[in-house]
């Protein structure tokens, strides 16, 4: 950050101006859940509530979308958080002997939400 000083001869005051630099928003990533024929629906709903902090109703909607369409978005996060959510999903699925798979993909900058 560079500072520039300008003297105001009329007031005898030094004014300090700052170069404006906008912070770039971090790239966001979708965490996707993939349907399989073995993971119980109630497990997916509980996972969406605990790992992704969805309400029971919203978690059920997402689970049904995944079930009917084959894949669905569990949430959108920064890269590091998305990686953590994918890892948590896989860990909980394995602990519960479920083959549930999660992945992440970059969110399109110009896509509509």
Coordinates of N, CA, C and O in Angstrom, one line a residue:
X1 N 0.9 -1.1 0.0 CA 0.0 0.0 0.0 C 0.9 1.2 0.0 O 1.8 1.4 0.9
X2 N 0.7 2.1 -1.0 CA 1.6 3.3 -1.0 C 0.8 4.5 -0.6 O -0.4 4.6 -0.9
X3 N 1.4 5.4 0.2 CA 0.8 6.6 0.6 C 1.4 7.7 -0.1 O 2.6 7.8 -0.4
X4 N 0.6 8.7 -0.5 CA 1.0 9.9 -1.2 C 0.6 11.1 -0.3 O -0.5 11.1 0.2
X5 N 1.5 12.0 -0.1 CA 1.1 13.2 0.7 C 1.0 14.4 -0.2 O 1.8 14.6 -1.1
X6 N -0.1 15.1 0.1 CA -0.3 16.4 -0.7 C -0.5 17.5 0.4 O -1.2 17.3 1.3
X7 N 0.3 18.5 0.2 CA 0.1 19.6 1.1 C -1.0 20.5 0.6 O -1.1 20.9 -0.6
X8 N -1.8 21.0 1.5 CA -2.9 21.9 1.2 C -2.4 23.3 1.7 O -2.4 23.6 2.9
X9 N -1.9 24.1 0.7 CA -1.3 25.4 1.1 C -2.3 26.3 1.8 O -1.9 27.2 2.5
X10 N -3.6 26.1 1.5 CA -4.6 27.0 2.1 C -4.8 26.8 3.6 O -5.2 27.6 4.3
X11 N -4.6 25.6 4.0 CA -4.9 25.2 5.4 C -3.6 24.8 6.2 O -3.7 24.7 7.4
X12 N -2.6 24.6 5.5 CA -1.4 24.2 6.2 C -1.4 22.8 6.7 O -0.8 22.4 7.7
X13 N -2.3 21.9 6.1 CA -2.5 20.6 6.5 C -2.0 19.6 5.5 O -2.2 19.8 4.3
X14 N -1.3 18.6 5.9 CA -0.9 17.5 4.9 C -2.0 16.5 4.8 O -2.4 16.0 5.9
X15 N -2.4 16.2 3.6 CA -3.5 15.2 3.4 C -2.8 14.0 2.9 O -1.9 14.0 2.1
X16 N -3.3 12.9 3.4 CA -2.7 11.6 3.1 C -3.7 10.8 2.3 O -4.9 10.7 2.7
X17 N -3.4 10.4 1.1 CA -4.3 9.6 0.3 C -3.8 8.2 0.1 O -2.6 8.0 0.2
X18 N -4.6 7.3 -0.1 CA -4.3 5.9 -0.2 C -4.7 5.3 -1.5 O -5.8 5.6 -2.0
X19 N -3.9 4.6 -2.2 CA -4.2 3.9 -3.4 C -5.3 2.9 -3.1 O -5.2 2.1 -2.1
X20 N -6.4 2.9 -3.8 CA -7.5 2.0 -3.6 C -7.1 0.6 -4.3 O -6.9 0.6 -5.5
X21 N -7.1 -0.4 -3.5 CA -6.9 -1.8 -4.0 C -8.0 -2.6 -3.5 O -8.2 -2.8 -2.3
X22 N -8.7 -3.2 -4.4 CA -9.8 -4.1 -4.0 C -9.3 -5.5 -3.8 O -8.6 -6.0 -4.6
X23 N -9.8 -6.1 -2.8 CA -9.5 -7.5 -2.5 C -10.3 -8.3 -3.5 O -11.5 -8.1 -3.7
X24 N -9.6 -9.3 -4.1 CA -10.3 -10.2 -5.0 C -10.9 -11.3 -4.2 O -10.3 -11.9 -3.3
X25 N -12.2 -11.6 -4.5 CA -12.9 -12.6 -3.7 C -12.3 -14.0 -4.1 O -11.9 -14.2 -5.2
X26 N -12.2 -14.9 -3.1 CA -11.6 -16.2 -3.4 C -12.5 -17.0 -4.3 O -13.7 -16.8 -4.3
X27 N -11.9 -17.8 -5.1 CA -12.6 -18.7 -6.0 C -13.5 -19.6 -5.1 O -13.0 -20.2 -4.1
X28 N -14.7 -19.9 -5.5 CA -15.6 -20.7 -4.7 C -15.7 -22.1 -5.4 O -15.6 -22.2 -6.7
X29 N -16.0 -23.1 -4.6 CA -16.1 -24.5 -5.1 C -17.4 -25.1 -4.6 O -17.7 -25.0 -3.5
X30 N -18.0 -25.9 -5.5 CA -19.2 -26.6 -5.2 C -18.7 -28.0 -4.7 O -17.9 -28.6 -5.2
X31 N -19.3 -28.4 -3.5 CA -19.1 -29.8 -3.0 C -20.3 -30.6 -3.5 O -21.5 -30.2 -3.3
X32 N -20.0 -31.6 -4.3 CA -21.1 -32.4 -4.9 C -21.2 -33.8 -4.2 O -20.1 -34.4 -3.8
X33 N -22.4 -34.3 -4.0 CA -22.6 -35.6 -3.5 C -23.1 -36.4 -4.7 O -23.9 -36.0 -5.5
X34 N -22.6 -37.7 -4.8 CA -23.0 -38.6 -5.9 C -23.8 -39.7 -5.4 O -23.5 -40.3 -4.4
X35 N -24.9 -40.0 -6.2 CA -25.8 -41.0 -5.8 C -25.2 -42.4 -5.9 O -24.3 -42.6 -6.8
X36 N -25.6 -43.3 -5.1 CA -25.2 -44.7 -5.2 C -26.4 -45.5 -4.7 O -27.4 -45.0 -4.2
X37 N -26.4 -46.8 -5.0 CA -27.5 -47.7 -4.6 C -27.5 -48.3 -3.2 O -28.3 -49.1 -2.9
X38 N -26.5 -47.8 -2.4 CA -26.3 -48.5 -1.1 C -26.4 -47.6 0.1 O -26.7 -48.0 1.2
X39 N -26.0 -46.3 -0.1 CA -26.0 -45.4 1.1 C -27.5 -45.0 1.5 O -28.3 -44.6 0.6
X40 N -27.9 -45.3 2.7 CA -29.3 -45.0 3.1 C -29.6 -43.5 3.0 O -28.7 -42.6 3.3
X41 N -30.8 -43.2 2.6 CA -31.2 -41.8 2.5 C -31.1 -41.0 3.8 O -30.7 -39.9 3.8
X42 N -31.5 -41.7 4.9 CA -31.5 -41.0 6.2 C -30.0 -40.6 6.6 O -29.8 -39.6 7.3
X43 N -29.0 -41.5 6.2 CA -27.6 -41.1 6.5 C -27.2 -39.9 5.7 O -26.6 -39.0 6.3
X44 N -27.7 -39.8 4.5 CA -27.3 -38.6 3.7 C -28.0 -37.3 4.3 O -27.3 -36.3 4.4
X45 N -29.2 -37.4 4.7 CA -29.9 -36.3 5.3 C -29.1 -35.9 6.6 O -28.8 -34.7 6.8
X46 N -28.8 -36.8 7.5 CA -28.0 -36.5 8.7 C -26.6 -35.9 8.4 O -26.2 -34.9 9.0
X47 N -26.0 -36.4 7.3 CA -24.7 -35.9 6.9 C -24.8 -34.4 6.4 O -24.0 -33.5 6.8
X48 N -25.9 -34.2 5.6 CA -26.1 -32.8 5.2 C -26.4 -31.8 6.3 O -26.1 -30.7 6.3
X49 N -27.0 -32.4 7.4 CA -27.3 -31.5 8.5 C -26.1 -31.3 9.3 O -25.9 -30.1 9.8
X50 N -25.3 -32.3 9.6 CA -24.1 -32.1 10.5 C -22.9 -31.5 9.8 O -22.3 -30.6 10.3
X51 N -22.5 -32.0 8.6 CA -21.3 -31.5 7.9 C -21.6 -30.2 7.2 O -20.8 -29.3 7.2
X52 N -22.8 -30.1 6.6 CA -23.1 -28.9 5.7 C -24.0 -27.9 6.4 O -24.4 -26.9 5.8
X53 N -24.5 -28.2 7.6 CA -25.3 -27.3 8.4 C -26.6 -26.9 7.7 O -27.1 -25.8 7.8
X54 N -27.3 -27.9 7.0 CA -28.6 -27.6 6.4 C -29.7 -28.0 7.4 O -29.5 -28.9 8.3
X55 N -30.8 -27.3 7.3 CA -32.0 -27.8 8.1 C -32.4 -29.1 7.6 O -32.0 -29.6 6.5
X56 N -33.2 -29.8 8.4 CA -33.7 -31.1 8.0 C -34.5 -31.0 6.6 O -34.3 -31.9 5.8
X57 N -35.3 -30.0 6.5 CA -36.1 -29.9 5.3 C -35.2 -29.7 4.0 O -35.4 -30.3 3.0
X58 N -34.2 -28.8 4.2 CA -33.3 -28.5 3.0 C -32.4 -29.7 2.8 O -32.2 -30.0 1.6
X59 N -32.0 -30.4 3.8 CA -31.2 -31.6 3.6 C -32.0 -32.7 2.9 O -31.4 -33.3 2.0
X60 N -33.2 -32.8 3.2 CA -34.1 -33.8 2.5 C -34.2 -33.4 1.0 O -34.1 -34.3 0.2
X61 N -34.4 -32.1 0.8 CA -34.5 -31.7 -0.6 C -33.2 -32.0 -1.4 O -33.3 -32.5 -2.6
X62 N -32.1 -31.7 -0.8 CA -30.8 -32.0 -1.5 C -30.7 -33.5 -1.7 O -30.3 -33.9 -2.8
X63 N -30.9 -34.3 -0.7 CA -30.8 -35.7 -0.8 C -31.7 -36.3 -1.9 O -31.3 -37.1 -2.7
X64 N -32.9 -35.8 -2.0 CA -33.9 -36.3 -3.1 C -33.4 -35.8 -4.4 O -33.5 -36.6 -5.4
X65 N -32.8 -34.7 -4.5 CA -32.2 -34.2 -5.8 C -31.1 -35.1 -6.2 O -31.0 -35.6 -7.4
X66 N -30.2 -35.5 -5.3 CA -29.1 -36.4 -5.6 C -29.6 -37.7 -6.0 O -29.1 -38.3 -7.0
X67 N -30.6 -38.2 -5.3 CA -31.2 -39.5 -5.5 C -31.8 -39.6 -6.9 O -31.6 -40.5 -7.7
X68 N -32.5 -38.5 -7.3 CA -33.2 -38.5 -8.6 C -32.4 -38.1 -9.8 O -32.6 -38.5 -10.9
X69 N -31.4 -37.2 -9.6 CA -30.6 -36.7 -10.7 C -29.2 -37.3 -10.7 O -28.5 -37.1 -11.7
X70 N -28.8 -38.0 -9.7 CA -27.5 -38.7 -9.7 C -26.4 -37.9 -9.0 O -25.4 -38.4 -8.6
X71 N -26.5 -36.6 -9.0 CA -25.5 -35.7 -8.3 C -26.2 -34.4 -7.9 O -27.2 -34.0 -8.5
X72 N -25.7 -33.8 -6.8 CA -26.3 -32.6 -6.3 C -25.3 -31.8 -5.5 O -24.3 -32.4 -5.0
X73 N -25.6 -30.5 -5.4 CA -24.7 -29.6 -4.7 C -25.0 -29.6 -3.2 O -26.1 -29.3 -2.8
X74 N -24.1 -30.0 -2.4 CA -24.3 -29.9 -0.9 C -24.0 -28.6 -0.3 O -24.5 -28.2 0.7
X75 N -23.1 -27.8 -1.0 CA -22.7 -26.5 -0.6 C -21.7 -25.9 -1.4 O -21.1 -26.6 -2.3
X76 N -21.4 -24.6 -1.3 CA -20.4 -23.8 -2.0 C -19.5 -23.2 -1.0 O -20.0 -22.4 -0.1
X77 N -18.2 -23.4 -1.2 CA -17.2 -23.0 -0.2 C -15.9 -22.5 -0.8 O -15.7 -22.8 -2.0
X78 N -15.0 -21.9 -0.1 CA -13.7 -21.7 -0.5 C -13.0 -23.0 -0.7 O -13.4 -24.1 -0.2
X79 N -11.9 -23.0 -1.4 CA -11.2 -24.3 -1.7 C -10.8 -25.1 -0.5 O -11.1 -26.3 -0.4
X80 N -10.2 -24.5 0.5 CA -9.8 -25.2 1.7 C -11.0 -25.8 2.4 O -11.0 -27.0 2.9
X81 N -12.1 -25.0 2.6 CA -13.3 -25.5 3.3 C -13.9 -26.6 2.5 O -14.3 -27.7 3.0
X82 N -14.0 -26.5 1.1 CA -14.6 -27.5 0.3 C -13.8 -28.8 0.4 O -14.4 -29.9 0.6
X83 N -12.5 -28.7 0.4 CA -11.7 -29.9 0.6 C -11.9 -30.6 1.9 O -12.0 -31.9 2.0
X84 N -12.1 -29.8 3.0 CA -12.4 -30.4 4.3 C -13.7 -31.0 4.3 O -13.9 -32.1 4.9
X85 N -14.8 -30.4 3.7 CA -16.1 -31.0 3.7 C -16.1 -32.3 2.9 O -16.8 -33.3 3.3
X86 N -15.4 -32.4 1.8 CA -15.3 -33.7 1.1 C -14.6 -34.7 1.9 O -15.1 -35.9 2.0
X87 N -13.5 -34.4 2.6 CA -12.8 -35.3 3.5 C -13.7 -35.8 4.6 O -13.8 -37.0 4.9
X88 N -14.5 -34.9 5.2 CA -15.4 -35.2 6.3 C -16.5 -36.2 5.8 O -16.8 -37.2 6.5
X89 N -17.0 -35.9 4.6 CA -18.0 -36.8 4.0 C -17.5 -38.2 3.8 O -18.1 -39.1 4.2
X90 N -16.3 -38.3 3.3 CA -15.7 -39.6 3.0 C -15.4 -40.3 4.3 O -15.7 -41.5 4.4
X91 N -14.9 -39.6 5.3 CA -14.6 -40.2 6.6 C -15.9 -40.8 7.3 O -15.9 -41.9 7.7
X92 N -16.9 -40.0 7.3 CA -18.2 -40.4 8.0 C -18.8 -41.5 7.2 O -19.4 -42.5 7.8
X93 N -18.7 -41.5 5.9 CA -19.3 -42.5 5.0 C -18.6 -43.9 5.3 O -19.2 -44.9 5.5
X94 N -17.3 -43.8 5.4 CA -16.5 -45.1 5.6 C -16.8 -45.6 7.0 O -16.9 -46.8 7.2
X95 N -16.9 -44.7 8.0 CA -17.1 -45.1 9.4 C -18.5 -45.8 9.5 O -18.7 -46.7 10.3
X96 N -19.4 -45.4 8.6 CA -20.8 -46.0 8.6 C -20.9 -47.1 7.5 O -22.1 -47.4 7.2
X97 N -19.8 -47.5 6.9 CA -19.8 -48.5 5.9 C -20.7 -48.2 4.7 O -21.4 -49.0 4.2
X98 N -20.6 -46.9 4.3 CA -21.4 -46.5 3.2 C -20.4 -46.1 2.0 O -19.4 -45.5 2.3
X99 N -20.8 -46.3 0.8 CA -19.9 -46.0 -0.3 C -20.1 -44.5 -0.9 O -19.7 -44.2 -1.9
X100 N -20.8 -43.7 -0.1 CA -21.1 -42.3 -0.6 C -19.8 -41.6 -1.0 O -18.8 -41.6 -0.3
X101 N -19.9 -41.0 -2.2 CA -18.8 -40.2 -2.7 C -19.2 -38.8 -2.8 O -20.3 -38.4 -3.1
X102 N -18.1 -37.9 -2.5 CA -18.3 -36.5 -2.7 C -17.1 -36.0 -3.5 O -16.0 -36.6 -3.6
X103 N -17.3 -34.9 -4.2 CA -16.2 -34.3 -5.0 C -16.4 -32.8 -5.0 O -17.4 -32.3 -4.4
X104 N -15.5 -32.1 -5.5 CA -15.6 -30.6 -5.6 C -15.2 -30.1 -7.0 O -14.4 -30.8 -7.7
X105 N -15.9 -29.0 -7.4 CA -15.6 -28.4 -8.7 C -15.6 -26.9 -8.5 O -16.4 -26.4 -7.7
X106 N -14.9 -26.2 -9.3 CA -14.9 -24.8 -9.3 C -16.3 -24.2 -9.7 O -16.9 -24.8 -10.6
X107 N -16.7 -23.2 -9.0 CA -18.0 -22.6 -9.4 C -17.7 -21.7 -10.5 O -16.8 -20.9 -10.5
X108 N -18.6 -21.7 -11.5 CA -18.4 -20.8 -12.7 C -18.6 -19.4 -12.2 O -19.5 -19.1 -11.5
X109 N -17.7 -18.5 -12.7 CA -17.8 -17.1 -12.3 C -19.1 -16.4 -12.8 O -19.6 -15.5 -12.2
X110 N -19.5 -16.8 -14.0 CA -20.7 -16.2 -14.7 C -22.0 -17.0 -14.5 O -23.0 -16.7 -15.1
X111 N -21.9 -18.1 -13.8 CA -23.1 -18.9 -13.6 C -24.1 -18.3 -12.7 O -23.8 -17.6 -11.8
X112 N -25.4 -18.6 -13.0 CA -26.5 -18.0 -12.1 C -26.7 -19.0 -11.0 O -26.6 -20.2 -11.1
X113 N -26.9 -18.5 -9.8 CA -27.1 -19.4 -8.6 C -28.5 -19.8 -8.5 O -29.5 -19.2 -8.8

